[in-house]
Short mmCIF file of C-alpha atoms in Angstrom, two decimals:
data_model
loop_
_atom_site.label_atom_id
_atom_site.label_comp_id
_atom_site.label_asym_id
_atom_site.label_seq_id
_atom_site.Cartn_x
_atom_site.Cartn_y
_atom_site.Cartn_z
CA UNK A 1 16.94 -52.80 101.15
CA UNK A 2 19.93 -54.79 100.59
CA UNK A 3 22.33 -55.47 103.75
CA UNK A 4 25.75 -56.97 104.92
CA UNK A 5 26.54 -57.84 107.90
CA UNK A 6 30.34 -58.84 109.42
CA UNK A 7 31.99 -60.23 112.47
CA UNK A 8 32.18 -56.69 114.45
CA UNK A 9 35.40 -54.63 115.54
CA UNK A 10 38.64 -56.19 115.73
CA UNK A 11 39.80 -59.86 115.62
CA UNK A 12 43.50 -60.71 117.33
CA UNK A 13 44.59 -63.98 116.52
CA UNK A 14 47.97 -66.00 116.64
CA UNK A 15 49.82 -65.91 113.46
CA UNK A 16 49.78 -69.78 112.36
CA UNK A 17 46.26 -69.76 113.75
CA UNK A 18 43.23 -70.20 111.34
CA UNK A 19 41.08 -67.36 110.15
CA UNK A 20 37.40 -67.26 109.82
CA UNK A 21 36.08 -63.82 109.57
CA UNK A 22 31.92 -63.66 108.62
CA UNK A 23 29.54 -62.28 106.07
CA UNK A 24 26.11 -62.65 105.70
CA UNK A 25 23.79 -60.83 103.95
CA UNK A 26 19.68 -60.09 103.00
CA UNK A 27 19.12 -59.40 99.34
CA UNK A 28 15.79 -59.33 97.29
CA UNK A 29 17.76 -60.74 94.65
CA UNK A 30 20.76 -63.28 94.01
CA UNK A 31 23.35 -61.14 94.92
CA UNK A 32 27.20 -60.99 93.68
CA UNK A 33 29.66 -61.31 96.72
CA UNK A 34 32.88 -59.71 97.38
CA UNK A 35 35.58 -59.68 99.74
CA UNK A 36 37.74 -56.74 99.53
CA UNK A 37 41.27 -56.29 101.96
CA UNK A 38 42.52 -53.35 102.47
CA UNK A 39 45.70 -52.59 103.74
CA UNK A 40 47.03 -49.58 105.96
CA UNK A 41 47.41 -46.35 104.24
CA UNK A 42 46.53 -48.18 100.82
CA UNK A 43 43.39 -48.92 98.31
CA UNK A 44 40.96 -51.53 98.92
CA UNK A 45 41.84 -54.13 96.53
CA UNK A 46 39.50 -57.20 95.33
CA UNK A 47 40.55 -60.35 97.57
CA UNK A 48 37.91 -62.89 96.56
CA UNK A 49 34.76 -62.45 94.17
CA UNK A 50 32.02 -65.59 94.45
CA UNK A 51 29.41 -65.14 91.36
CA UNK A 52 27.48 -69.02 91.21
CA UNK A 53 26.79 -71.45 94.19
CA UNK A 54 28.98 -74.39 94.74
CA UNK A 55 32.29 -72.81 93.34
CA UNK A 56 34.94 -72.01 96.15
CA UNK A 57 37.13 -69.21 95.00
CA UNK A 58 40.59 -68.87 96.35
CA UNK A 59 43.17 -66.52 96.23
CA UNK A 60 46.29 -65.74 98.71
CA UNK A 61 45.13 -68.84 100.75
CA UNK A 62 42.21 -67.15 101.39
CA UNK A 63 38.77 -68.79 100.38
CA UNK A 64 35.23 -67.85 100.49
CA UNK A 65 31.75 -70.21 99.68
CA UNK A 66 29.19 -68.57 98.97
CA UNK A 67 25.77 -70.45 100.41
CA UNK A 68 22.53 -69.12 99.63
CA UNK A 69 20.77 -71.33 101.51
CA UNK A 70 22.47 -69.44 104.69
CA UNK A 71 23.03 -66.13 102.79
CA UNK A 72 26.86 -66.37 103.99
CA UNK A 73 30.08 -65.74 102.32
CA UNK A 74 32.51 -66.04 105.37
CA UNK A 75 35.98 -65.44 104.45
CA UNK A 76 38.70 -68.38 105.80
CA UNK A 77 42.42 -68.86 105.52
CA UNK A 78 43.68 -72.11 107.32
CA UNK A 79 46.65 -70.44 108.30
CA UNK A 80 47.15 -66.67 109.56
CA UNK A 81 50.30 -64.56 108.17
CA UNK A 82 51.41 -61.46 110.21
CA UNK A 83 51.23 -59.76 106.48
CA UNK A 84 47.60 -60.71 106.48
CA UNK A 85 46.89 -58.20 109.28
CA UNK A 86 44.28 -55.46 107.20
CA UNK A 87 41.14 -54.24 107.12
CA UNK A 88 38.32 -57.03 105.56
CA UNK A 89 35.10 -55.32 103.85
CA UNK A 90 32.92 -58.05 102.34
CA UNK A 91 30.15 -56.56 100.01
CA UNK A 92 27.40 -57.59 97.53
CA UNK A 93 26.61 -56.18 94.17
CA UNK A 94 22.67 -56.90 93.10
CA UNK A 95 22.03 -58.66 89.57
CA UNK A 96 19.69 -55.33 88.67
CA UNK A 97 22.71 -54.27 86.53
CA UNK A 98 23.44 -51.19 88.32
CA UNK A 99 26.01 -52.46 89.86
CA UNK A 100 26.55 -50.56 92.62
CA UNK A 101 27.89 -52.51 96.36
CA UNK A 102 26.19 -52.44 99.51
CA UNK A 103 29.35 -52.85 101.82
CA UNK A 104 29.51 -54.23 105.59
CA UNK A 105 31.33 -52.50 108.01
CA UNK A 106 34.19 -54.07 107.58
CA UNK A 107 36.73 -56.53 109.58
CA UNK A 108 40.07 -55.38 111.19
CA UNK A 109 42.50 -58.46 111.57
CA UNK A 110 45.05 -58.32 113.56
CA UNK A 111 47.41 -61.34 113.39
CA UNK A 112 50.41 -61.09 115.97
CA UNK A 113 53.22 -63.21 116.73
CA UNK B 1 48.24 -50.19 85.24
CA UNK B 2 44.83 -50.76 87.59
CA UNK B 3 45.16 -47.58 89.68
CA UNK B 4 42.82 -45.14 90.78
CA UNK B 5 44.63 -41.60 91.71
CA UNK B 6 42.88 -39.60 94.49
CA UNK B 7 43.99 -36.10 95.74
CA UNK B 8 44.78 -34.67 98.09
CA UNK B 9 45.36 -37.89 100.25
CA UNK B 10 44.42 -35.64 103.29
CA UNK B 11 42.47 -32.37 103.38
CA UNK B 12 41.44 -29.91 106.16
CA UNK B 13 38.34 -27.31 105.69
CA UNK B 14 36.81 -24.85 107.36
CA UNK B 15 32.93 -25.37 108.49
CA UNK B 16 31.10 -23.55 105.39
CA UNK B 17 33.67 -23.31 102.94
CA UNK B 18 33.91 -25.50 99.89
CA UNK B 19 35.56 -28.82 99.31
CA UNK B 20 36.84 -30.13 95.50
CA UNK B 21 38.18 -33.74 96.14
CA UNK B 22 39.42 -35.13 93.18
CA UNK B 23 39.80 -38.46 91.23
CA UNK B 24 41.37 -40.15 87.72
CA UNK B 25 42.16 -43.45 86.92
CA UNK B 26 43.47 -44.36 82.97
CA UNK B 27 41.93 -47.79 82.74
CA UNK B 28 39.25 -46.38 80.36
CA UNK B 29 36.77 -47.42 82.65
CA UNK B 30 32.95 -46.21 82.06
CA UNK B 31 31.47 -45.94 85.45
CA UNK B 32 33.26 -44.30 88.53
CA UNK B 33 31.74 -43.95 92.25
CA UNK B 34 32.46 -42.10 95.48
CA UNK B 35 32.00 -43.68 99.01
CA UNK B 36 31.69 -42.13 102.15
CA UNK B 37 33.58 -43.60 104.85
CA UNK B 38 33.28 -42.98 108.76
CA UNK B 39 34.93 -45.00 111.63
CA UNK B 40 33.10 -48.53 112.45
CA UNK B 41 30.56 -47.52 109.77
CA UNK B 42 30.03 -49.32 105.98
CA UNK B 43 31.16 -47.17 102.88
CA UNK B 44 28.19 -45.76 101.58
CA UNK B 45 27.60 -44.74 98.18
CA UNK B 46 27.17 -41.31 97.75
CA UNK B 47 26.76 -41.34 93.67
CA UNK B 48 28.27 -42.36 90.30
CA UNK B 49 28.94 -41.82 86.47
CA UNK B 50 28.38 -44.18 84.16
CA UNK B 51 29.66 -42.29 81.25
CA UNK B 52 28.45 -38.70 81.80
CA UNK B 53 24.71 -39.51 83.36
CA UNK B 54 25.11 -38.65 87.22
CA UNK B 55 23.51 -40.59 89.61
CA UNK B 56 22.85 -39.52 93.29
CA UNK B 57 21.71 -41.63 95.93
CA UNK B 58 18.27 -40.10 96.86
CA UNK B 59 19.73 -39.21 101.25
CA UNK B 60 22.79 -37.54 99.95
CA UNK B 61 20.93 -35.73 97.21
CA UNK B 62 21.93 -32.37 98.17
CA UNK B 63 24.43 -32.50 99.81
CA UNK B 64 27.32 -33.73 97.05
CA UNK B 65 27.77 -32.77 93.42
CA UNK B 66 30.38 -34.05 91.15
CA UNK B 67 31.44 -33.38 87.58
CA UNK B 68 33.36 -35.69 85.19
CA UNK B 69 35.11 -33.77 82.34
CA UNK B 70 36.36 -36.77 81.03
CA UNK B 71 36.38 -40.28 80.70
CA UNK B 72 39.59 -40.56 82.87
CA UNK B 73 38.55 -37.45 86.13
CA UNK B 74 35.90 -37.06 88.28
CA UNK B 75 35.34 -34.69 91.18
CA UNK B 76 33.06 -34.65 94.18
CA UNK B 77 31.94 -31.06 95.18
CA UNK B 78 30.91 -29.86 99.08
CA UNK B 79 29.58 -26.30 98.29
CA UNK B 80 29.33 -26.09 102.13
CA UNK B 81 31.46 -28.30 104.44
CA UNK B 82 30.09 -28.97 107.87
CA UNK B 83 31.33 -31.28 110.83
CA UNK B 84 29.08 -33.95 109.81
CA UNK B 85 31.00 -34.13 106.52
CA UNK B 86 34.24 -35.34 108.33
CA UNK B 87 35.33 -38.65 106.89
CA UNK B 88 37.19 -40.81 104.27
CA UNK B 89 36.07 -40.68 100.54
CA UNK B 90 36.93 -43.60 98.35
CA UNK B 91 36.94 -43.61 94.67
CA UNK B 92 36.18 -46.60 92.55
CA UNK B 93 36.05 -47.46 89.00
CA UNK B 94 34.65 -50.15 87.06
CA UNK B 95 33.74 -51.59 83.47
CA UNK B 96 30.19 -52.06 82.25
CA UNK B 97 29.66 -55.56 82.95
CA UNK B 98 32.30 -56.31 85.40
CA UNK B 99 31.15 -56.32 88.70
CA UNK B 100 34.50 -55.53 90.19
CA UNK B 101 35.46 -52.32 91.53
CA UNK B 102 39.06 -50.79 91.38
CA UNK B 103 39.55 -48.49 94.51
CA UNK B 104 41.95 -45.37 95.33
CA UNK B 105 43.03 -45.12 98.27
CA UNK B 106 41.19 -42.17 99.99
CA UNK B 107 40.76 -38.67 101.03
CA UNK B 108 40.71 -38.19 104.39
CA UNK B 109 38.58 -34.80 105.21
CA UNK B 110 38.46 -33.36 108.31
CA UNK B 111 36.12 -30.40 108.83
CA UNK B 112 36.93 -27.90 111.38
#
């Protein structure tokens, strides 16, 4: 079946400092990608959503390309933000129409001063 | 207004008593999920609605039910809690034909 697979536990970095936290992924099919954030005591909310090869989306200063060739969608900001400290799920969606996510495990950033 | 309601935001149950979590969200949206959530695991889908067919992933089967009255509510249903049932359940919403899900922010259970 369909898998994600992220950069495990907890990631300290520098605020200032860039961010690369990874995805990859085995589907049977071309998979949608996702990267959701979610913040303490809040709902995960959509961060960055990558639907055809060769188109970067960006949002926040976060960015995401999605390359099939490495099944990867690794999530990157060039610049951490104390506010950007959260909880990072990245998670694909098959093309079957069902639409249901297969989820990683999920990312916790923590960005200090 | 793109927000999913859950309550209670924090429950407590006893081992074999019942558990009625509880969901809405007034975006009209057709489909609506519940994850399962434990510490350093995945979410895992544990069933949705799209409109009022119920599907249930075939390992959690029989262990969750859920009812949607309405287009805006849906519940997920324990009929007997046990340890193993101790976690954080998300709700999500979404529109036929738009991949993107619209979370609440969680239950936490705790089974005792």
């Amino acid at each position: 079946g369909d898998s994600v697979t992220q950069t495990e536990g907890l990631v300290t970095l520098t605020e200032g400092l860039p961010v690369m936290l990874n995805c990859t992924y085995q589907s049977t099919y071309s998979p949608f990608l996702f990267w959701y954030v979610q913040h303490l005591n809040e709902a995960p909310k959509l961060l960055l959503k990558s639907f055809t090869d060769n188109k970067r989306p960006e949002h926040q200063g976060f960015h995401a390309t999605l390359h099939k060739s490495s099944s990867s969608f690794h999530l990157q900001k060039s610049s951490a933000q104390l506010s950007d400290s959260a909880l990072y799920y990245c998670a694909l969606s098959d093309r079957t129409g069902n639409y249901k996510y297969v989820f990683g495990a999920g990312t916790r950033l923590k960005v200090i001063a | 207004d793109t927000t999913v309601k859950q309550n209670p935001r924090y429950k407590l149950a006893r081992v074999g008593k019942p558990v009625n979590l509880i969901c809405s969200q007034t975006m009209n949206h057709d489909t609506m999920y519940w994850y399962q959530k434990k510490p350093n695991q995945a979410p895992k889908l544990l069933l949705f609605y799209y409109d009022k067919i119920l599907n249930r992933e075939a390992d959690t089967f029989e262990k969750f039910q859920s009812s949607r009255p309405n287009n805006s509510f849906c519940s997920l249903y324990i009929g007997s809690a046990g340890l193993e049932y101790s976690a954080m359940y998300l709700c999500a919403s979404s529109r036929l034909g738009h991949y993107e899900q619209y979370f609440g922010p969680g239950t936490r259970l705790t089974v005792l």
